Amino acid sequence: MAIEIEKKYRLDKKLLVEMAAKLRELNAVFTADVFEENYLHRGGLLDERNAVLRVRKTGDKTLLTYKEKVGTSPDGDFKHKIEFETVVADAAATEHIIEKLGYRLSVVYEKHRKSWHLGNVEVVLDELPFGYYMEIEGAIEDIIEAEKLLGADRFEPEVRGYPRLTVKFGKQINGVMESRFEKTATV
């Protein structure tokens, strides 16, 4: 069983730029710059287990992820989740299978993500339509160490995940909470 442990921080644009510069200064290894579309499904057993099925589309790859909350640290800053993830060949077929199993699409959000490896952790800088965030994922001790190196120990943690933030800041479209970037018209 894979357990994901992460800590999230809300940033402004200036802090996002500073964190990217700090990661370069610390010789963190840049691993990815992707645009994601995330489709989260709820209902039935998922709701009973405080879990979600997510279909994440990133250009040439689609991932199916099962996440189930299993706890938080005593201070509430670190999230612990069971996570299973696999690449799927056909996103549309995967969506149909999920629907036929009785789960409903509940949240859709987009984000731009830049990822680095710093020591034993993964650090990501995310831009969503409603704000900027940094996540550090790894063992708690390694997250605390990376936090100090980055100066993030002075930041206010964000305990809500992107689905909950989408529910708060997004808009409801046909019964689904969505947060998408504005599309600009091309001439």
Short mmCIF file of N, CA and C in Angstrom, two decimals, residues 2-150:
data_model
loop_
_atom_site.label_atom_id
_atom_site.label_comp_id
_atom_site.label_asym_id
_atom_site.label_seq_id
_atom_site.Cartn_x
_atom_site.Cartn_y
_atom_site.Cartn_z
N ALA A 2 0.61 2.17 -0.90
CA ALA A 2 1.37 3.41 -0.99
C ALA A 2 0.69 4.48 -0.14
N ILE A 3 1.46 5.11 0.74
CA ILE A 3 0.94 6.22 1.54
C ILE A 3 1.62 7.49 1.08
N GLU A 4 0.82 8.46 0.69
CA GLU A 4 1.31 9.77 0.28
C GLU A 4 1.28 10.69 1.49
N ILE A 5 2.41 11.34 1.77
CA ILE A 5 2.47 12.34 2.84
C ILE A 5 2.92 13.65 2.19
N GLU A 6 2.15 14.70 2.41
CA GLU A 6 2.50 15.99 1.81
C GLU A 6 2.07 17.13 2.70
N LYS A 7 2.69 18.27 2.43
CA LYS A 7 2.32 19.52 3.09
C LYS A 7 2.18 20.56 1.99
N LYS A 8 1.11 21.36 2.09
CA LYS A 8 0.78 22.34 1.05
C LYS A 8 0.82 23.74 1.65
N TYR A 9 1.20 24.72 0.82
CA TYR A 9 1.29 26.12 1.23
C TYR A 9 0.64 26.98 0.16
N ARG A 10 -0.12 27.96 0.59
CA ARG A 10 -0.68 28.94 -0.36
C ARG A 10 0.37 30.03 -0.54
N LEU A 11 0.64 30.40 -1.79
CA LEU A 11 1.64 31.42 -2.11
C LEU A 11 0.98 32.54 -2.91
N ASP A 12 1.68 33.65 -2.99
CA ASP A 12 1.29 34.65 -3.98
C ASP A 12 2.29 34.53 -5.14
N LYS A 13 2.09 35.30 -6.21
CA LYS A 13 2.94 35.19 -7.40
C LYS A 13 4.40 35.46 -7.06
N LYS A 14 4.66 36.45 -6.20
CA LYS A 14 6.04 36.79 -5.82
C LYS A 14 6.72 35.62 -5.12
N LEU A 15 6.03 34.99 -4.17
CA LEU A 15 6.60 33.84 -3.46
C LEU A 15 6.80 32.65 -4.39
N LEU A 16 5.91 32.46 -5.34
CA LEU A 16 6.06 31.39 -6.32
C LEU A 16 7.37 31.56 -7.09
N VAL A 17 7.63 32.77 -7.55
CA VAL A 17 8.86 33.08 -8.29
C VAL A 17 10.07 32.89 -7.38
N GLU A 18 9.97 33.34 -6.13
CA GLU A 18 11.07 33.18 -5.17
C GLU A 18 11.37 31.71 -4.90
N MET A 19 10.33 30.89 -4.78
CA MET A 19 10.54 29.46 -4.51
C MET A 19 11.19 28.77 -5.70
N ALA A 20 10.81 29.15 -6.93
CA ALA A 20 11.45 28.58 -8.12
C ALA A 20 12.93 28.95 -8.14
N ALA A 21 13.24 30.20 -7.82
CA ALA A 21 14.64 30.63 -7.78
C ALA A 21 15.41 29.90 -6.69
N LYS A 22 14.80 29.73 -5.53
CA LYS A 22 15.45 29.04 -4.41
C LYS A 22 15.72 27.58 -4.77
N LEU A 23 14.80 26.93 -5.44
CA LEU A 23 15.00 25.55 -5.87
C LEU A 23 16.20 25.44 -6.82
N ARG A 24 16.31 26.39 -7.74
CA ARG A 24 17.47 26.40 -8.65
C ARG A 24 18.76 26.63 -7.87
N GLU A 25 18.71 27.57 -6.92
CA GLU A 25 19.88 27.88 -6.08
C GLU A 25 20.33 26.66 -5.28
N LEU A 26 19.39 25.84 -4.83
CA LEU A 26 19.69 24.64 -4.05
C LEU A 26 20.03 23.43 -4.93
N ASN A 27 20.13 23.67 -6.25
CA ASN A 27 20.43 22.61 -7.22
C ASN A 27 19.40 21.48 -7.21
N ALA A 28 18.17 21.83 -6.95
CA ALA A 28 17.09 20.85 -7.07
C ALA A 28 17.00 20.42 -8.54
N VAL A 29 16.62 19.19 -8.78
CA VAL A 29 16.53 18.66 -10.14
C VAL A 29 15.13 18.91 -10.68
N PHE A 30 15.06 19.75 -11.73
CA PHE A 30 13.78 20.05 -12.37
C PHE A 30 13.33 18.83 -13.14
N THR A 31 12.09 18.38 -12.93
CA THR A 31 11.63 17.13 -13.56
C THR A 31 10.47 17.30 -14.53
N ALA A 32 9.65 18.33 -14.38
CA ALA A 32 8.48 18.42 -15.26
C ALA A 32 7.85 19.80 -15.22
N ASP A 33 7.23 20.14 -16.34
CA ASP A 33 6.39 21.33 -16.47
C ASP A 33 5.18 20.87 -17.27
N VAL A 34 4.04 20.69 -16.61
CA VAL A 34 2.88 20.11 -17.27
C VAL A 34 1.61 20.93 -17.01
N PHE A 35 0.69 20.82 -17.93
CA PHE A 35 -0.67 21.32 -17.75
C PHE A 35 -1.55 20.12 -17.50
N GLU A 36 -2.36 20.18 -16.44
CA GLU A 36 -3.20 19.05 -16.05
C GLU A 36 -4.68 19.41 -16.10
N GLU A 37 -5.48 18.43 -16.48
CA GLU A 37 -6.92 18.48 -16.30
C GLU A 37 -7.25 17.34 -15.35
N ASN A 38 -7.92 17.65 -14.25
CA ASN A 38 -8.23 16.67 -13.21
C ASN A 38 -9.74 16.51 -13.10
N TYR A 39 -10.20 15.24 -13.17
CA TYR A 39 -11.62 14.91 -13.11
C TYR A 39 -11.82 13.98 -11.92
N LEU A 40 -12.54 14.45 -10.90
CA LEU A 40 -12.73 13.66 -9.67
C LEU A 40 -14.14 13.13 -9.58
N HIS A 41 -14.22 11.86 -9.19
CA HIS A 41 -15.50 11.15 -9.10
C HIS A 41 -15.76 10.75 -7.66
N ARG A 42 -17.03 10.84 -7.26
CA ARG A 42 -17.45 10.50 -5.89
C ARG A 42 -18.68 9.61 -5.97
N GLY A 43 -19.15 9.23 -4.77
CA GLY A 43 -20.38 8.46 -4.66
C GLY A 43 -20.14 7.12 -4.01
N GLY A 44 -21.23 6.52 -3.51
CA GLY A 44 -21.21 5.17 -2.97
C GLY A 44 -20.08 4.88 -2.00
N LEU A 45 -19.37 3.81 -2.25
CA LEU A 45 -18.29 3.35 -1.40
C LEU A 45 -17.18 4.40 -1.26
N LEU A 46 -16.94 5.18 -2.31
CA LEU A 46 -15.92 6.23 -2.23
C LEU A 46 -16.25 7.22 -1.11
N ASP A 47 -17.52 7.64 -1.06
CA ASP A 47 -17.94 8.57 -0.01
C ASP A 47 -17.81 7.95 1.38
N GLU A 48 -18.19 6.68 1.49
CA GLU A 48 -18.09 5.99 2.79
C GLU A 48 -16.64 5.93 3.28
N ARG A 49 -15.71 5.81 2.36
CA ARG A 49 -14.29 5.67 2.73
C ARG A 49 -13.53 7.00 2.70
N ASN A 50 -14.23 8.10 2.45
CA ASN A 50 -13.57 9.40 2.29
C ASN A 50 -12.49 9.30 1.22
N ALA A 51 -12.90 8.76 0.08
CA ALA A 51 -11.98 8.49 -1.02
C ALA A 51 -12.47 9.15 -2.30
N VAL A 52 -11.62 9.12 -3.31
CA VAL A 52 -11.96 9.71 -4.59
C VAL A 52 -11.25 8.93 -5.70
N LEU A 53 -11.88 8.88 -6.86
CA LEU A 53 -11.23 8.39 -8.08
C LEU A 53 -10.94 9.62 -8.93
N ARG A 54 -9.69 9.73 -9.39
CA ARG A 54 -9.31 10.88 -10.20
C ARG A 54 -8.77 10.40 -11.54
N VAL A 55 -9.23 11.04 -12.61
CA VAL A 55 -8.65 10.87 -13.93
C VAL A 55 -7.89 12.15 -14.21
N ARG A 56 -6.56 12.02 -14.42
CA ARG A 56 -5.71 13.20 -14.66
C ARG A 56 -5.15 13.09 -16.08
N LYS A 57 -5.45 14.12 -16.88
CA LYS A 57 -4.95 14.17 -18.25
C LYS A 57 -3.83 15.20 -18.33
N THR A 58 -2.68 14.76 -18.87
CA THR A 58 -1.53 15.65 -19.02
C THR A 58 -0.95 15.46 -20.42
N GLY A 59 -1.51 16.14 -21.38
CA GLY A 59 -0.97 16.05 -22.73
C GLY A 59 -1.06 14.65 -23.30
N ASP A 60 0.05 13.91 -23.27
CA ASP A 60 0.11 12.60 -23.90
C ASP A 60 -0.15 11.45 -22.93
N LYS A 61 -0.49 11.73 -21.67
CA LYS A 61 -0.65 10.68 -20.68
C LYS A 61 -1.91 10.91 -19.85
N THR A 62 -2.59 9.81 -19.52
CA THR A 62 -3.75 9.86 -18.64
C THR A 62 -3.52 8.88 -17.50
N LEU A 63 -3.76 9.35 -16.27
CA LEU A 63 -3.57 8.54 -15.07
C LEU A 63 -4.90 8.36 -14.35
N LEU A 64 -5.12 7.16 -13.83
CA LEU A 64 -6.25 6.89 -12.95
C LEU A 64 -5.68 6.73 -11.55
N THR A 65 -6.24 7.48 -10.60
CA THR A 65 -5.72 7.47 -9.23
C THR A 65 -6.86 7.24 -8.25
N TYR A 66 -6.60 6.38 -7.27
CA TYR A 66 -7.49 6.18 -6.14
C TYR A 66 -6.79 6.81 -4.94
N LYS A 67 -7.48 7.73 -4.24
CA LYS A 67 -6.93 8.35 -3.03
C LYS A 67 -7.94 8.19 -1.90
N GLU A 68 -7.42 7.83 -0.73
CA GLU A 68 -8.26 7.68 0.45
C GLU A 68 -7.54 8.31 1.64
N LYS A 69 -8.21 9.25 2.27
CA LYS A 69 -7.63 9.92 3.43
C LYS A 69 -7.51 8.94 4.58
N VAL A 70 -6.30 8.87 5.17
CA VAL A 70 -6.10 7.97 6.30
C VAL A 70 -5.66 8.71 7.55
N GLY A 71 -5.57 10.03 7.47
CA GLY A 71 -5.24 10.79 8.67
C GLY A 71 -4.42 12.02 8.37
N THR A 72 -4.17 12.76 9.42
CA THR A 72 -3.32 13.94 9.35
C THR A 72 -2.41 13.91 10.55
N SER A 73 -1.39 14.76 10.50
CA SER A 73 -0.51 14.87 11.65
C SER A 73 -1.26 15.56 12.79
N PRO A 74 -0.78 15.43 14.03
CA PRO A 74 -1.49 16.06 15.16
C PRO A 74 -1.73 17.55 14.97
N ASP A 75 -0.81 18.24 14.28
CA ASP A 75 -1.01 19.68 14.05
C ASP A 75 -1.88 19.94 12.83
N GLY A 76 -2.22 18.88 12.08
CA GLY A 76 -3.11 19.02 10.93
C GLY A 76 -2.44 19.49 9.66
N ASP A 77 -1.12 19.75 9.69
CA ASP A 77 -0.43 20.31 8.53
C ASP A 77 -0.06 19.27 7.48
N PHE A 78 0.19 18.03 7.90
CA PHE A 78 0.61 16.97 6.99
C PHE A 78 -0.58 16.08 6.68
N LYS A 79 -0.83 15.88 5.37
CA LYS A 79 -1.93 15.01 4.95
C LYS A 79 -1.36 13.62 4.65
N HIS A 80 -2.07 12.59 5.09
CA HIS A 80 -1.70 11.21 4.83
C HIS A 80 -2.82 10.57 4.02
N LYS A 81 -2.47 10.02 2.85
CA LYS A 81 -3.49 9.39 2.01
C LYS A 81 -2.95 8.10 1.42
N ILE A 82 -3.84 7.10 1.34
CA ILE A 82 -3.53 5.91 0.54
C ILE A 82 -3.65 6.37 -0.91
N GLU A 83 -2.68 5.97 -1.73
CA GLU A 83 -2.73 6.37 -3.13
C GLU A 83 -2.27 5.23 -4.02
N PHE A 84 -3.11 4.89 -5.00
CA PHE A 84 -2.76 3.94 -6.04
C PHE A 84 -2.97 4.66 -7.36
N GLU A 85 -2.02 4.52 -8.28
CA GLU A 85 -2.09 5.25 -9.53
C GLU A 85 -1.58 4.38 -10.66
N THR A 86 -2.23 4.49 -11.83
CA THR A 86 -1.79 3.74 -13.00
C THR A 86 -2.09 4.54 -14.26
N VAL A 87 -1.29 4.31 -15.28
CA VAL A 87 -1.51 4.91 -16.59
C VAL A 87 -2.65 4.15 -17.27
N VAL A 88 -3.54 4.88 -17.93
CA VAL A 88 -4.62 4.25 -18.69
C VAL A 88 -4.48 4.60 -20.16
N ALA A 89 -4.85 3.66 -21.00
CA ALA A 89 -4.68 3.85 -22.44
C ALA A 89 -5.79 4.68 -23.07
N ASP A 90 -6.98 4.63 -22.50
CA ASP A 90 -8.14 5.28 -23.12
C ASP A 90 -8.91 6.05 -22.05
N ALA A 91 -8.74 7.37 -22.03
CA ALA A 91 -9.38 8.22 -21.01
C ALA A 91 -10.90 8.14 -21.09
N ALA A 92 -11.46 8.17 -22.29
CA ALA A 92 -12.92 8.14 -22.44
C ALA A 92 -13.48 6.82 -21.93
N ALA A 93 -12.85 5.71 -22.26
CA ALA A 93 -13.32 4.41 -21.78
C ALA A 93 -13.23 4.34 -20.26
N THR A 94 -12.17 4.89 -19.70
CA THR A 94 -12.01 4.90 -18.24
C THR A 94 -13.14 5.69 -17.59
N GLU A 95 -13.48 6.84 -18.15
CA GLU A 95 -14.59 7.64 -17.63
C GLU A 95 -15.90 6.84 -17.69
N HIS A 96 -16.14 6.14 -18.79
CA HIS A 96 -17.37 5.34 -18.93
C HIS A 96 -17.41 4.22 -17.90
N ILE A 97 -16.28 3.56 -17.67
CA ILE A 97 -16.23 2.49 -16.67
C ILE A 97 -16.58 3.05 -15.30
N ILE A 98 -15.99 4.18 -14.95
CA ILE A 98 -16.25 4.80 -13.65
C ILE A 98 -17.74 5.14 -13.49
N GLU A 99 -18.33 5.71 -14.55
CA GLU A 99 -19.77 6.03 -14.51
C GLU A 99 -20.62 4.78 -14.37
N LYS A 100 -20.27 3.71 -15.11
CA LYS A 100 -21.05 2.47 -15.05
C LYS A 100 -20.94 1.81 -13.68
N LEU A 101 -19.87 2.09 -12.94
CA LEU A 101 -19.73 1.57 -11.58
C LEU A 101 -20.56 2.39 -10.58
N GLY A 102 -21.22 3.46 -11.07
CA GLY A 102 -22.11 4.22 -10.23
C GLY A 102 -21.51 5.47 -9.61
N TYR A 103 -20.30 5.83 -10.00
CA TYR A 103 -19.67 7.03 -9.45
C TYR A 103 -19.97 8.21 -10.37
N ARG A 104 -20.05 9.39 -9.76
CA ARG A 104 -20.42 10.58 -10.54
C ARG A 104 -19.27 11.58 -10.56
N LEU A 105 -19.15 12.27 -11.67
CA LEU A 105 -18.17 13.35 -11.79
C LEU A 105 -18.62 14.46 -10.86
N SER A 106 -17.73 14.93 -9.97
CA SER A 106 -18.13 15.95 -9.01
C SER A 106 -17.28 17.21 -9.07
N VAL A 107 -16.01 17.08 -9.43
CA VAL A 107 -15.10 18.23 -9.44
C VAL A 107 -14.18 18.12 -10.65
N VAL A 108 -13.96 19.27 -11.31
CA VAL A 108 -12.99 19.36 -12.40
C VAL A 108 -12.14 20.59 -12.14
N TYR A 109 -10.81 20.42 -12.19
CA TYR A 109 -9.94 21.59 -12.08
C TYR A 109 -8.71 21.42 -12.96
N GLU A 110 -8.20 22.56 -13.38
CA GLU A 110 -6.99 22.60 -14.20
C GLU A 110 -5.86 23.21 -13.39
N LYS A 111 -4.64 22.82 -13.75
CA LYS A 111 -3.49 23.46 -13.11
C LYS A 111 -2.26 23.33 -13.98
N HIS A 112 -1.37 24.29 -13.79
CA HIS A 112 -0.03 24.25 -14.36
C HIS A 112 0.88 23.82 -13.22
N ARG A 113 1.69 22.79 -13.43
CA ARG A 113 2.56 22.26 -12.37
C ARG A 113 4.00 22.17 -12.85
N LYS A 114 4.89 22.68 -12.00
CA LYS A 114 6.33 22.52 -12.21
C LYS A 114 6.86 21.72 -11.04
N SER A 115 7.67 20.68 -11.34
CA SER A 115 8.12 19.73 -10.31
C SER A 115 9.64 19.67 -10.23
N TRP A 116 10.13 19.48 -9.01
CA TRP A 116 11.55 19.31 -8.73
C TRP A 116 11.74 18.18 -7.73
N HIS A 117 12.93 17.59 -7.76
CA HIS A 117 13.38 16.70 -6.68
C HIS A 117 14.42 17.46 -5.90
N LEU A 118 14.23 17.53 -4.59
CA LEU A 118 15.16 18.19 -3.68
C LEU A 118 15.46 17.21 -2.56
N GLY A 119 16.66 16.64 -2.58
CA GLY A 119 16.97 15.62 -1.59
C GLY A 119 16.02 14.45 -1.72
N ASN A 120 15.32 14.13 -0.64
CA ASN A 120 14.39 12.99 -0.64
C ASN A 120 12.94 13.37 -0.86
N VAL A 121 12.68 14.60 -1.27
CA VAL A 121 11.29 15.04 -1.46
C VAL A 121 11.05 15.49 -2.89
N GLU A 122 9.76 15.54 -3.22
CA GLU A 122 9.33 16.18 -4.45
C GLU A 122 8.70 17.51 -4.06
N VAL A 123 9.10 18.57 -4.74
CA VAL A 123 8.54 19.90 -4.51
C VAL A 123 7.84 20.31 -5.80
N VAL A 124 6.58 20.72 -5.69
CA VAL A 124 5.85 21.18 -6.86
C VAL A 124 5.34 22.59 -6.62
N LEU A 125 5.38 23.37 -7.68
CA LEU A 125 4.80 24.71 -7.68
C LEU A 125 3.63 24.67 -8.64
N ASP A 126 2.44 24.98 -8.11
CA ASP A 126 1.21 24.87 -8.89
C ASP A 126 0.55 26.22 -9.07
N GLU A 127 0.04 26.43 -10.27
CA GLU A 127 -0.82 27.58 -10.55
C GLU A 127 -2.18 27.04 -10.93
N LEU A 128 -3.20 27.45 -10.18
CA LEU A 128 -4.58 27.09 -10.48
C LEU A 128 -5.34 28.38 -10.76
N PRO A 129 -6.52 28.30 -11.34
CA PRO A 129 -7.27 29.52 -11.62
C PRO A 129 -7.53 30.37 -10.38
N PHE A 130 -7.49 29.77 -9.20
CA PHE A 130 -7.79 30.50 -7.96
C PHE A 130 -6.56 30.77 -7.10
N GLY A 131 -5.35 30.50 -7.60
CA GLY A 131 -4.19 30.84 -6.79
C GLY A 131 -2.95 30.01 -7.07
N TYR A 132 -1.92 30.29 -6.28
CA TYR A 132 -0.62 29.65 -6.40
C TYR A 132 -0.34 28.85 -5.14
N TYR A 133 0.30 27.67 -5.33
CA TYR A 133 0.54 26.77 -4.20
C TYR A 133 1.87 26.06 -4.37
N MET A 134 2.41 25.63 -3.24
CA MET A 134 3.58 24.75 -3.24
C MET A 134 3.23 23.54 -2.40
N GLU A 135 3.63 22.36 -2.88
CA GLU A 135 3.48 21.13 -2.11
C GLU A 135 4.85 20.49 -1.97
N ILE A 136 5.10 19.94 -0.79
CA ILE A 136 6.30 19.14 -0.56
C ILE A 136 5.82 17.76 -0.15
N GLU A 137 6.30 16.73 -0.88
CA GLU A 137 5.86 15.36 -0.63
C GLU A 137 7.05 14.48 -0.30
N GLY A 138 6.90 13.69 0.76
CA GLY A 138 7.95 12.76 1.18
C GLY A 138 7.68 12.33 2.61
N ALA A 139 8.71 11.83 3.27
CA ALA A 139 8.58 11.49 4.69
C ALA A 139 8.53 12.78 5.50
N ILE A 140 7.85 12.77 6.63
CA ILE A 140 7.66 13.98 7.44
C ILE A 140 9.00 14.65 7.75
N GLU A 141 10.00 13.87 8.17
CA GLU A 141 11.31 14.45 8.52
C GLU A 141 11.94 15.14 7.32
N ASP A 142 11.80 14.53 6.13
CA ASP A 142 12.37 15.10 4.91
C ASP A 142 11.61 16.36 4.49
N ILE A 143 10.30 16.36 4.68
CA ILE A 143 9.51 17.55 4.37
C ILE A 143 9.95 18.71 5.27
N ILE A 144 10.13 18.44 6.55
CA ILE A 144 10.56 19.49 7.49
C ILE A 144 11.93 20.04 7.11
N GLU A 145 12.83 19.14 6.70
CA GLU A 145 14.18 19.57 6.28
C GLU A 145 14.10 20.45 5.02
N ALA A 146 13.31 20.02 4.03
CA ALA A 146 13.15 20.79 2.80
C ALA A 146 12.49 22.14 3.08
N GLU A 147 11.52 22.12 3.97
CA GLU A 147 10.82 23.35 4.38
C GLU A 147 11.83 24.37 4.91
N LYS A 148 12.75 23.93 5.75
CA LYS A 148 13.76 24.84 6.31
C LYS A 148 14.70 25.34 5.23
N LEU A 149 15.15 24.45 4.33
CA LEU A 149 16.04 24.86 3.25
C LEU A 149 15.40 25.93 2.36
N LEU A 150 14.11 25.76 2.11
CA LEU A 150 13.38 26.68 1.24
C LEU A 150 12.90 27.94 1.97
#
